[in-house]
Each structure stands twice: as C-alpha cells, then as structure tokens.
C-alpha cells in the first residue's frame, strides 16, 4: 500500500493506536494543536512540534532566510495560542545542506530571534546537523495556562456560534502571486510573514464562553472537520459570511492563514464579540454555527445548502 492511500491522518492514527497500550496518565496527547501536560494541579504545560521542509513548505529561492526564521516560529506559536496558552519557550532543530552560506544561517537566526523578541519567548535548546540536500526546520514550542482556560477541539456544542479572528485566504492568494512572479504583492508579504495570534489566543482562553478552538493551518474545509469529529457535531457555514479579500474557494481551502477558529456559547457570543472588538480594535467574524448531527460541514449560500468538492492541503 502506498503512503498516499494511508494519508497523513491515517499515519497519525496508526501511530496513536500503536501507542494506546502505554498510559498517558493525566497527560493528553495526539489530536489537539498541542499536547497538555499537567504540572501543579492548577496549571498545565502545552507542547507542540512543527516541521518545515524545503520544497514542501517553502522554496529556498522564494523565501528570504530572515522571513523563513520568523514563519517557522510563527506556525508553532500559533498552535500554542490556539490552546489559549501563553508561550514559554521554544527549541529549534535545523538540518542544513553544506552549500548553505553562513550569512543565510545568520539571517535565519535573526528572523527567528525577531519574532521571539516580539513575544518575549526564549529559545532553550535544539539540535543542529547537516543534511544531504534539503533544509529541514523542526521546532518544539512550550506554553502554559491555567487548566480551566485551556481550549480543545472536542468541546464544541450544538448551538455554539463559529468565529474566525481575521480574513481567510490571504496567504493562499500570496502563494499564487509568488508562483506568478508577483513576489512583492501585499498578499505575498502575508504568505511569507504570518502573524501568530498570540495575544488573541491568550485572551480568548480566559473567556469561558469560548468552547472549542484551533488554528487554521490547512484551510477551513479541512481544519473545521477536526473540531467536528472531536466534538461529534456538525457545522453550518454561511459562505457569504466568510471574511475574505480573495475567492471564497481560496478562503475555504487555502492553508497557512494562522487565524484562530473558535466556537462560542450562542447566548454569550454577542458579548464576546463586543469585548474582543474593544480589546483588539477588530471584530471576530461569525461564519456559522454548530449543530447536532454526524461530523460534516454543511456549506450554505443564501440559506441554500450547496455541495462543493472542497478539501485542504494533502501531504500524501
Ligand atoms: P497542527 O496542524 O495543529 O500542527 P497536525 O495536523 O500537524 O496539527 O497534527 C494533528 C495531531 O497529530 C497533533 O495533535 C499532533 O501532535 C499529532 N501528530 C502529528 N504527527 C505526529 C507523529 N508523527 N507522531 C505523533 N503525533 C503526531
Ligand atoms: Mg494547529
């Protein structure tokens, strides 16, 4: 059987099942944006690992090393934020081909440092090796939060309203621009330098009316399904309400937006939107609601259900 038949999530599931005989105790592992490790009875550490591989996640000639350093860190800080946690530290492992120059490596470190400094997150370790051909960057990020403020994927409930923290599809449109030679467009800049919603995630974590949360890395059509499957609920999404500056299809299937996707108690959501607006100067955008039913997204246009063939990025 080819790996493409198993798929990325099939392989993760195989790993999860193989390890089900070893107790995790009170720790929670595979399935959320971060693992959760209780520490003092009231707080937990959250831990995520994310890898970026040349020619899969980035092209060496299209990405400046400085921005690559920022982006690889941003994807990890985004996973910490999506749990409602504050980042504590990161670990950086890099494998570099021998033909990479010292200035390239210095610029990468400068970029990684600049985003670390913006959020005051120290680098505590990692690993450095040579690589036969491609650049590989693997980052582990650790965060911390009070146990009752940590947000998961399995806690969405029927009646919840669904929100996102910003416009969707900008990064995917940026990637199209880059491929078509418009490397200096506004969207290309967003694709190369996404802003992780670190403060927003922490703030949303502290709000009890927020039930489930994750970050959008593979596109809404693929990512929302993880919340639905974990919570055993369905979703109705109003396509006209998806905030986007590009096509709805790119907004829904495009990856790497690193916005937060959350569900909130229906009655309390108006207050949440108001408070969020006062705090951050922009509105949470409501895109639909959680309903009871088997895990599936019901896409609606002007109230009518449509059946598009949408999916997010596939590795295998
Ligand atoms: P994200 O996009 O939020 O980083 P992923 O889709 O990469 O999440 O992973 C989904 C879940 O599967 C996460 O909980 C992650 O820790 C887990 N996971 C992914 N790859 C592996 C692996 N090789 N071994 C164990 N767990 C994994
Ligand atoms: Mg994630």
mmCIF file of C-alpha atoms and ligand atoms in Angstrom:
data_model
loop_
_atom_site.group_PDB
_atom_site.id
_atom_site.type_symbol
_atom_site.label_atom_id
_atom_site.label_comp_id
_atom_site.label_asym_id
_atom_site.label_seq_id
_atom_site.Cartn_x
_atom_site.Cartn_y
_atom_site.Cartn_z
ATOM 1 C CA UNK A 1 0.000 0.000 0.000
ATOM 2 C CA UNK A 2 1.254 3.451 -0.855
ATOM 3 C CA UNK A 3 1.533 6.134 1.798
ATOM 4 C CA UNK A 4 -0.926 8.187 -0.255
ATOM 5 C CA UNK A 5 -3.611 5.557 0.474
ATOM 6 C CA UNK A 6 -2.924 5.752 4.211
ATOM 7 C CA UNK A 7 -2.686 9.543 4.142
ATOM 8 C CA UNK A 8 -1.231 11.960 6.689
ATOM 9 C CA UNK A 9 -4.070 11.466 9.164
ATOM 10 C CA UNK A 10 -4.148 7.689 8.557
ATOM 11 C CA UNK A 11 -0.486 7.540 9.555
ATOM 12 C CA UNK A 12 -1.067 9.709 12.632
ATOM 13 C CA UNK A 13 -3.959 7.416 13.573
ATOM 14 C CA UNK A 14 -1.747 4.345 13.146
ATOM 15 C CA UNK A 15 0.832 5.912 15.481
ATOM 16 C CA UNK A 16 -1.854 6.878 18.008
ATOM 17 C CA UNK A 17 -3.337 3.351 18.068
ATOM 18 C CA UNK A 18 0.097 1.681 18.330
ATOM 19 C CA UNK A 19 0.820 3.736 21.442
ATOM 20 C CA UNK A 20 -2.584 3.265 23.085
ATOM 21 C CA UNK A 21 -1.099 0.479 25.262
ATOM 22 C CA UNK A 22 1.212 2.939 27.033
ATOM 23 C CA UNK A 23 -0.702 5.028 29.559
ATOM 24 C CA UNK A 24 -0.584 8.821 29.173
ATOM 25 C CA UNK A 25 -1.712 9.247 32.781
ATOM 26 C CA UNK A 26 -3.300 12.671 33.145
ATOM 27 C CA UNK A 27 -1.482 13.968 30.067
ATOM 28 C CA UNK A 28 -3.390 14.468 26.821
ATOM 29 C CA UNK A 29 -1.681 13.791 23.535
ATOM 30 C CA UNK A 30 -2.382 13.351 19.884
ATOM 31 C CA UNK A 31 -5.426 15.136 18.498
ATOM 32 C CA UNK A 32 -5.162 18.764 19.550
ATOM 33 C CA UNK A 33 -2.886 21.567 18.398
ATOM 34 C CA UNK A 34 -0.729 20.887 21.464
ATOM 35 C CA UNK A 35 -0.297 18.084 23.974
ATOM 36 C CA UNK A 36 -1.270 19.040 27.544
ATOM 37 C CA UNK A 37 0.941 18.088 30.499
ATOM 38 C CA UNK A 38 -0.482 18.918 33.952
ATOM 39 C CA UNK A 39 2.116 20.383 36.307
ATOM 40 C CA UNK A 40 0.891 21.671 39.678
ATOM 41 C CA UNK A 41 -2.767 20.634 39.857
ATOM 42 C CA UNK A 42 -3.908 24.025 38.554
ATOM 43 C CA UNK A 43 -1.746 24.711 35.504
ATOM 44 C CA UNK A 44 -0.509 22.731 32.536
ATOM 45 C CA UNK A 45 2.253 22.994 30.009
ATOM 46 C CA UNK A 46 1.180 22.694 26.372
ATOM 47 C CA UNK A 47 3.687 21.359 23.830
ATOM 48 C CA UNK A 48 3.663 21.366 20.032
ATOM 49 C CA UNK A 49 6.158 20.238 17.378
ATOM 50 C CA UNK A 50 6.002 21.515 13.805
ATOM 51 C CA UNK A 51 8.359 20.883 10.938
ATOM 52 C CA UNK A 52 9.052 22.837 7.737
ATOM 53 C CA UNK A 53 10.712 21.092 4.800
ATOM 54 C CA UNK A 54 12.257 22.763 1.771
ATOM 55 C CA UNK A 55 10.185 22.229 -1.409
ATOM 56 C CA UNK A 56 7.148 21.149 0.657
ATOM 57 C CA UNK A 57 6.587 24.187 2.892
ATOM 58 C CA UNK A 58 8.885 26.697 1.204
ATOM 59 C CA UNK A 59 11.149 27.219 -1.802
ATOM 60 C CA UNK A 60 14.731 28.189 -0.967
ATOM 61 C CA UNK A 61 14.896 30.867 -3.674
ATOM 62 C CA UNK A 62 11.473 32.387 -2.943
ATOM 63 C CA UNK A 63 11.778 32.687 0.829
ATOM 64 C CA UNK A 64 14.263 35.022 2.489
ATOM 65 C CA UNK A 65 16.050 33.221 5.352
ATOM 66 C CA UNK A 66 15.048 36.027 7.729
ATOM 67 C CA UNK A 67 11.345 35.571 6.953
ATOM 68 C CA UNK A 68 11.709 31.784 6.987
ATOM 69 C CA UNK A 69 13.030 32.047 10.553
ATOM 70 C CA UNK A 70 10.009 34.123 11.515
ATOM 71 C CA UNK A 71 7.472 31.931 9.730
ATOM 72 C CA UNK A 72 8.655 28.581 11.056
ATOM 73 C CA UNK A 73 8.432 30.000 14.579
ATOM 74 C CA UNK A 74 5.060 31.662 13.874
ATOM 75 C CA UNK A 75 3.428 28.337 12.977
ATOM 76 C CA UNK A 76 4.445 26.927 16.366
ATOM 77 C CA UNK A 77 3.406 29.999 18.376
ATOM 78 C CA UNK A 78 0.067 29.801 16.571
ATOM 79 C CA UNK A 79 -0.504 26.249 17.850
ATOM 80 C CA UNK A 80 0.280 27.378 21.422
ATOM 81 C CA UNK A 81 -2.092 30.360 21.060
ATOM 82 C CA UNK A 82 -4.852 28.112 19.745
ATOM 83 C CA UNK A 83 -4.896 26.235 23.079
ATOM 84 C CA UNK A 84 -5.449 29.542 24.927
ATOM 85 C CA UNK A 85 -1.934 29.297 26.371
ATOM 86 C CA UNK A 86 0.926 31.785 26.712
ATOM 87 C CA UNK A 87 4.215 30.767 25.051
ATOM 88 C CA UNK A 88 7.007 29.888 27.493
ATOM 89 C CA UNK A 89 9.961 28.710 25.386
ATOM 90 C CA UNK A 90 10.970 27.115 22.088
ATOM 91 C CA UNK A 91 13.517 24.538 20.883
ATOM 92 C CA UNK A 92 14.990 24.806 17.377
ATOM 93 C CA UNK A 93 16.339 21.854 15.377
ATOM 94 C CA UNK A 94 17.798 22.551 11.942
ATOM 95 C CA UNK A 95 19.300 20.350 9.250
ATOM 96 C CA UNK A 96 21.196 22.386 6.639
ATOM 97 C CA UNK A 97 22.839 21.260 3.369
ATOM 98 C CA UNK A 98 26.567 22.033 3.157
ATOM 99 C CA UNK A 99 26.065 24.593 0.381
ATOM 100 C CA UNK A 100 24.065 26.921 2.642
ATOM 101 C CA UNK A 101 26.095 30.070 3.356
ATOM 102 C CA UNK A 102 26.907 31.415 6.819
ATOM 103 C CA UNK A 103 25.019 34.691 6.059
ATOM 104 C CA UNK A 104 21.946 32.574 5.166
ATOM 105 C CA UNK A 105 22.106 30.852 8.549
ATOM 106 C CA UNK A 106 22.717 34.175 10.349
ATOM 107 C CA UNK A 107 19.702 35.764 8.654
ATOM 108 C CA UNK A 108 17.527 32.765 9.608
ATOM 109 C CA UNK A 109 18.574 33.139 13.250
ATOM 110 C CA UNK A 110 17.916 36.911 13.103
ATOM 111 C CA UNK A 111 14.394 36.282 11.833
ATOM 112 C CA UNK A 112 13.701 33.598 14.436
ATOM 113 C CA UNK A 113 15.053 35.969 17.090
ATOM 114 C CA UNK A 114 12.973 38.948 15.932
ATOM 115 C CA UNK A 115 9.634 37.138 16.365
ATOM 116 C CA UNK A 116 10.841 35.534 19.632
ATOM 117 C CA UNK A 117 11.663 39.037 20.939
ATOM 118 C CA UNK A 118 8.265 40.424 19.862
ATOM 119 C CA UNK A 119 6.554 37.952 22.179
ATOM 120 C CA UNK A 120 9.357 37.629 24.774
ATOM 121 C CA UNK A 121 9.805 33.886 24.159
ATOM 122 C CA UNK A 122 13.286 32.479 24.930
ATOM 123 C CA UNK A 123 14.990 29.734 22.902
ATOM 124 C CA UNK A 124 16.096 26.975 25.294
ATOM 125 C CA UNK A 125 17.762 24.421 23.031
ATOM 126 C CA UNK A 126 17.529 22.314 19.913
ATOM 127 C CA UNK A 127 19.777 20.389 17.548
ATOM 128 C CA UNK A 128 21.938 21.253 14.530
ATOM 129 C CA UNK A 129 23.005 18.842 11.795
ATOM 130 C CA UNK A 130 23.989 18.752 8.150
ATOM 131 C CA UNK A 131 21.534 17.487 5.564
ATOM 132 C CA UNK A 132 22.267 15.777 2.223
ATOM 133 C CA UNK A 133 20.066 18.040 0.139
ATOM 134 C CA UNK A 134 17.161 19.951 1.666
ATOM 135 C CA UNK A 135 16.681 22.403 4.521
ATOM 136 C CA UNK A 136 14.583 20.985 7.364
ATOM 137 C CA UNK A 137 13.470 23.076 10.337
ATOM 138 C CA UNK A 138 11.771 21.382 13.278
ATOM 139 C CA UNK A 139 10.547 23.475 16.195
ATOM 140 C CA UNK A 140 9.100 22.499 19.532
ATOM 141 C CA UNK A 141 7.192 25.186 21.423
ATOM 142 C CA UNK A 142 6.033 25.058 25.027
ATOM 143 C CA UNK A 143 3.256 27.165 26.522
ATOM 144 C CA UNK A 144 1.497 27.405 29.867
ATOM 145 C CA UNK A 145 -2.052 28.094 31.004
ATOM 146 C CA UNK A 146 -4.400 27.557 33.944
ATOM 147 C CA UNK A 147 -6.196 24.254 33.381
ATOM 148 C CA UNK A 148 -9.660 25.819 33.175
ATOM 149 C CA UNK A 149 -8.546 28.235 30.426
ATOM 150 C CA UNK A 150 -7.144 25.633 28.023
ATOM 151 C CA UNK A 151 -9.213 25.235 24.841
ATOM 152 C CA UNK A 152 -9.577 21.943 22.981
ATOM 153 C CA UNK A 153 -11.126 20.644 19.773
ATOM 154 C CA UNK A 154 -13.553 18.235 21.490
ATOM 155 C CA UNK A 155 -15.572 20.866 23.371
ATOM 156 C CA UNK A 156 -17.811 22.376 20.652
ATOM 157 C CA UNK A 157 -21.538 22.037 21.438
ATOM 158 C CA UNK A 158 -24.693 22.270 19.322
ATOM 159 C CA UNK A 159 -25.921 25.871 19.405
ATOM 160 C CA UNK A 160 -22.378 27.316 19.522
ATOM 161 C CA UNK A 161 -21.624 30.070 17.043
ATOM 162 C CA UNK A 162 -18.433 29.748 14.971
ATOM 163 C CA UNK A 163 -15.923 32.607 14.625
ATOM 164 C CA UNK A 164 -12.572 33.385 12.990
ATOM 165 C CA UNK A 165 -10.099 36.083 14.053
ATOM 166 C CA UNK A 166 -9.290 37.544 10.626
ATOM 167 C CA UNK A 167 -9.605 37.297 6.857
ATOM 168 C CA UNK A 168 -9.100 33.884 5.236
ATOM 169 C CA UNK A 169 -7.268 33.110 2.003
ATOM 170 C CA UNK A 170 -4.709 35.950 2.071
ATOM 171 C CA UNK A 171 -1.804 33.514 2.404
ATOM 172 C CA UNK A 172 -3.074 31.232 -0.382
ATOM 173 C CA UNK A 173 -3.522 34.229 -2.655
ATOM 174 C CA UNK A 174 0.016 35.287 -1.723
ATOM 175 C CA UNK A 175 1.311 31.885 -2.777
ATOM 176 C CA UNK A 176 -0.472 32.265 -6.141
ATOM 177 C CA UNK A 177 1.075 35.726 -6.531
ATOM 178 C CA UNK A 178 4.553 34.330 -5.783
ATOM 179 C CA UNK A 179 4.105 31.488 -8.295
ATOM 180 C CA UNK A 180 3.039 34.016 -10.931
ATOM 181 C CA UNK A 181 6.047 36.269 -10.271
ATOM 182 C CA UNK A 182 4.292 38.946 -8.187
ATOM 183 C CA UNK A 183 6.677 38.385 -5.299
ATOM 184 C CA UNK A 184 6.275 41.877 -3.834
ATOM 185 C CA UNK A 185 2.466 41.901 -3.515
ATOM 186 C CA UNK A 186 0.719 42.636 -0.208
ATOM 187 C CA UNK A 187 -0.521 39.023 -0.146
ATOM 188 C CA UNK A 188 2.949 37.584 -0.827
ATOM 189 C CA UNK A 189 4.157 39.521 2.220
ATOM 190 C CA UNK A 190 1.391 37.967 4.349
ATOM 191 C CA UNK A 191 2.273 34.497 2.998
ATOM 192 C CA UNK A 192 5.939 34.929 3.979
ATOM 193 C CA UNK A 193 5.348 36.621 7.334
ATOM 194 C CA UNK A 194 2.128 35.484 9.050
ATOM 195 C CA UNK A 195 1.330 36.977 12.458
ATOM 196 C CA UNK A 196 0.528 34.324 15.078
ATOM 197 C CA UNK A 197 -2.489 35.333 17.203
ATOM 198 C CA UNK A 198 -0.544 35.013 20.462
ATOM 199 C CA UNK A 199 -2.302 37.760 22.473
ATOM 200 C CA UNK A 200 -5.695 36.962 20.976
ATOM 201 C CA UNK A 201 -5.370 33.252 21.825
ATOM 202 C CA UNK A 202 -4.443 34.005 25.417
ATOM 203 C CA UNK A 203 -7.342 36.462 25.727
ATOM 204 C CA UNK A 204 -9.828 34.009 24.197
ATOM 205 C CA UNK A 205 -8.541 31.284 26.522
ATOM 206 C CA UNK A 206 -9.584 33.388 29.508
ATOM 207 C CA UNK A 207 -13.178 33.672 28.185
ATOM 208 C CA UNK A 208 -15.359 30.806 29.481
ATOM 209 C CA UNK A 209 -17.922 31.296 26.681
ATOM 210 C CA UNK A 210 -15.295 30.103 24.177
ATOM 211 C CA UNK A 211 -15.791 26.350 23.971
ATOM 212 C CA UNK A 212 -13.516 24.910 21.257
ATOM 213 C CA UNK A 213 -10.542 26.469 19.489
ATOM 214 C CA UNK A 214 -7.809 25.584 16.982
ATOM 215 C CA UNK A 215 -5.675 27.451 14.477
ATOM 216 C CA UNK A 216 -6.215 27.433 10.724
ATOM 217 C CA UNK A 217 -3.157 25.918 9.065
ATOM 218 C CA UNK A 218 -4.613 23.623 6.376
ATOM 219 C CA UNK A 219 -7.728 25.624 5.410
ATOM 220 C CA UNK A 220 -11.198 25.885 6.970
ATOM 221 C CA UNK A 221 -12.648 22.986 4.924
ATOM 222 C CA UNK A 222 -10.104 20.600 6.388
ATOM 223 C CA UNK A 223 -9.436 22.124 9.832
ATOM 224 C CA UNK A 224 -13.050 22.610 10.954
ATOM 225 C CA UNK A 225 -13.651 18.895 10.393
ATOM 226 C CA UNK A 226 -11.167 18.169 13.203
ATOM 227 C CA UNK A 227 -13.343 20.112 15.672
ATOM 228 C CA UNK A 228 -16.476 18.401 14.341
ATOM 229 C CA UNK A 229 -15.022 14.890 14.610
ATOM 230 C CA UNK A 230 -13.521 15.514 18.050
ATOM 231 C CA UNK A 231 -16.803 17.011 19.346
ATOM 232 C CA UNK A 232 -19.133 14.684 17.375
ATOM 233 C CA UNK A 233 -21.190 17.570 15.981
ATOM 234 C CA UNK A 234 -21.989 19.097 12.575
ATOM 235 C CA UNK A 235 -21.491 22.670 11.319
ATOM 236 C CA UNK A 236 -23.411 25.012 9.061
ATOM 237 C CA UNK A 237 -21.208 27.590 7.364
ATOM 238 C CA UNK A 238 -22.634 30.646 5.586
ATOM 239 C CA UNK A 239 -20.309 31.263 2.647
ATOM 240 C CA UNK A 240 -21.250 34.939 2.362
ATOM 241 C CA UNK A 241 -20.078 35.495 5.939
ATOM 242 C CA UNK A 242 -16.556 34.193 5.403
ATOM 243 C CA UNK A 243 -14.267 37.223 5.696
ATOM 244 C CA UNK A 244 -12.012 37.237 2.642
ATOM 245 C CA UNK A 245 -10.272 39.504 0.170
ATOM 246 C CA UNK A 246 -9.996 36.724 -2.391
ATOM 247 C CA UNK A 247 -12.260 33.996 -3.782
ATOM 248 C CA UNK A 248 -14.410 32.006 -1.376
ATOM 249 C CA UNK A 249 -12.780 28.823 -2.657
ATOM 250 C CA UNK A 250 -9.274 30.033 -1.759
ATOM 251 C CA UNK A 251 -10.563 31.311 1.588
ATOM 252 C CA UNK A 252 -12.011 27.913 2.426
ATOM 253 C CA UNK A 253 -9.311 25.604 1.023
ATOM 254 C CA UNK A 254 -6.176 27.755 1.259
ATOM 255 C CA UNK A 255 -3.741 26.936 4.044
ATOM 256 C CA UNK A 256 -1.417 28.893 6.307
ATOM 257 C CA UNK A 257 -3.762 31.661 7.429
ATOM 258 C CA UNK A 258 -2.853 31.054 11.085
ATOM 259 C CA UNK A 259 -6.052 32.721 12.200
ATOM 260 C CA UNK A 260 -7.913 31.196 15.152
ATOM 261 C CA UNK A 261 -11.112 29.217 14.586
ATOM 262 C CA UNK A 262 -13.372 29.066 17.629
ATOM 263 C CA UNK A 263 -16.845 28.144 18.783
ATOM 264 C CA UNK A 264 -18.641 30.097 21.497
ATOM 265 C CA UNK A 265 -21.817 29.716 23.563
ATOM 266 C CA UNK A 266 -24.666 31.092 21.404
ATOM 267 C CA UNK A 267 -26.205 33.423 24.009
ATOM 268 C CA UNK A 268 -22.906 34.821 25.247
ATOM 269 C CA UNK A 269 -21.284 35.320 21.839
ATOM 270 C CA UNK A 270 -22.525 38.907 21.297
ATOM 271 C CA UNK A 271 -20.780 39.981 24.500
ATOM 272 C CA UNK A 272 -17.639 38.127 23.428
ATOM 273 C CA UNK A 273 -17.572 39.899 20.053
ATOM 274 C CA UNK A 274 -18.039 43.297 21.721
ATOM 275 C CA UNK A 275 -15.295 42.704 24.306
ATOM 276 C CA UNK A 276 -12.914 41.341 21.654
ATOM 277 C CA UNK A 277 -13.538 44.410 19.499
ATOM 278 C CA UNK A 278 -12.764 46.724 22.428
ATOM 279 C CA UNK A 279 -9.590 44.789 23.219
ATOM 280 C CA UNK A 280 -8.139 44.362 19.735
ATOM 281 C CA UNK A 281 -9.860 47.017 17.602
ATOM 282 C CA UNK A 282 -11.174 44.457 15.091
ATOM 283 C CA UNK A 283 -14.215 42.223 15.130
ATOM 284 C CA UNK A 284 -14.372 38.481 15.492
ATOM 285 C CA UNK A 285 -16.137 37.316 12.334
ATOM 286 C CA UNK A 286 -19.076 34.936 12.683
ATOM 287 C CA UNK A 287 -19.157 32.317 9.908
ATOM 288 C CA UNK A 288 -21.762 29.789 11.043
ATOM 289 C CA UNK A 289 -22.982 27.579 13.844
ATOM 290 C CA UNK A 290 -22.541 24.160 15.379
ATOM 291 C CA UNK A 291 -25.494 21.781 15.035
ATOM 292 C CA UNK A 292 -26.157 18.277 16.267
ATOM 293 C CA UNK A 293 -25.565 15.540 13.718
ATOM 294 C CA UNK A 294 -22.754 13.491 12.271
ATOM 295 C CA UNK A 295 -19.477 15.356 11.750
ATOM 296 C CA UNK A 296 -19.778 17.199 8.439
ATOM 297 C CA UNK A 297 -19.743 20.766 7.176
ATOM 298 C CA UNK A 298 -22.984 21.948 5.566
ATOM 299 C CA UNK A 299 -21.998 24.807 3.254
ATOM 300 C CA UNK A 300 -24.755 27.350 2.659
ATOM 301 C CA UNK A 301 -25.096 30.097 0.089
ATOM 302 C CA UNK A 302 -28.040 32.468 0.665
ATOM 303 C CA UNK A 303 -29.582 29.933 3.002
ATOM 304 C CA UNK A 304 -29.411 27.067 0.468
ATOM 305 C CA UNK A 305 -27.118 24.124 1.073
ATOM 306 C CA UNK A 306 -24.594 23.523 -1.713
ATOM 307 C CA UNK A 307 -22.239 20.557 -2.196
ATOM 308 C CA UNK A 308 -18.787 21.752 -3.237
ATOM 309 C CA UNK A 309 -15.828 19.363 -3.514
ATOM 310 C CA UNK A 310 -13.500 21.216 -1.177
ATOM 311 C CA UNK A 311 -10.609 19.928 0.850
ATOM 312 C CA UNK A 312 -7.429 21.396 2.309
ATOM 313 C CA UNK A 313 -3.773 20.683 1.625
ATOM 314 C CA UNK A 314 -2.778 16.983 1.399
ATOM 315 C CA UNK A 315 0.739 15.800 2.200
ATOM 316 C CA UNK A 316 0.492 12.281 0.698
HETATM 317 P P1 LIG B 1 -1.213 21.118 13.593
HETATM 318 O O1 LIG B 1 -1.514 21.413 12.143
HETATM 319 O O2 LIG B 1 -2.099 21.842 14.541
HETATM 320 O O3 LIG B 1 0.245 21.253 13.922
HETATM 321 P P2 LIG B 1 -1.278 18.393 12.812
HETATM 322 O O4 LIG B 1 -2.402 18.322 11.843
HETATM 323 O O5 LIG B 1 0.113 18.520 12.313
HETATM 324 O O6 LIG B 1 -1.585 19.580 13.820
HETATM 325 O O7 LIG B 1 -1.323 17.138 13.777
HETATM 326 C C1 LIG B 1 -2.539 16.681 14.324
HETATM 327 C C2 LIG B 1 -2.254 15.960 15.638
HETATM 328 O O8 LIG B 1 -1.468 14.798 15.384
HETATM 329 C C3 LIG B 1 -1.475 16.775 16.647
HETATM 330 O O9 LIG B 1 -2.010 16.503 17.935
HETATM 331 C C4 LIG B 1 -0.063 16.260 16.517
HETATM 332 O O10 LIG B 1 0.666 16.366 17.721
HETATM 333 C C5 LIG B 1 -0.279 14.807 16.162
HETATM 334 N N1 LIG B 1 0.834 14.241 15.344
HETATM 335 C C6 LIG B 1 1.199 14.631 14.091
HETATM 336 N N2 LIG B 1 2.230 13.893 13.653
HETATM 337 C C7 LIG B 1 2.542 13.019 14.646
HETATM 338 C C8 LIG B 1 3.512 11.979 14.806
HETATM 339 N N3 LIG B 1 4.408 11.706 13.843
HETATM 340 N N4 LIG B 1 3.529 11.297 15.979
HETATM 341 C C9 LIG B 1 2.639 11.566 16.949
HETATM 342 N N5 LIG B 1 1.697 12.524 16.870
HETATM 343 C C10 LIG B 1 1.633 13.248 15.723
HETATM 344 MG MG1 LIG B 2 -2.749 23.729 14.671
#
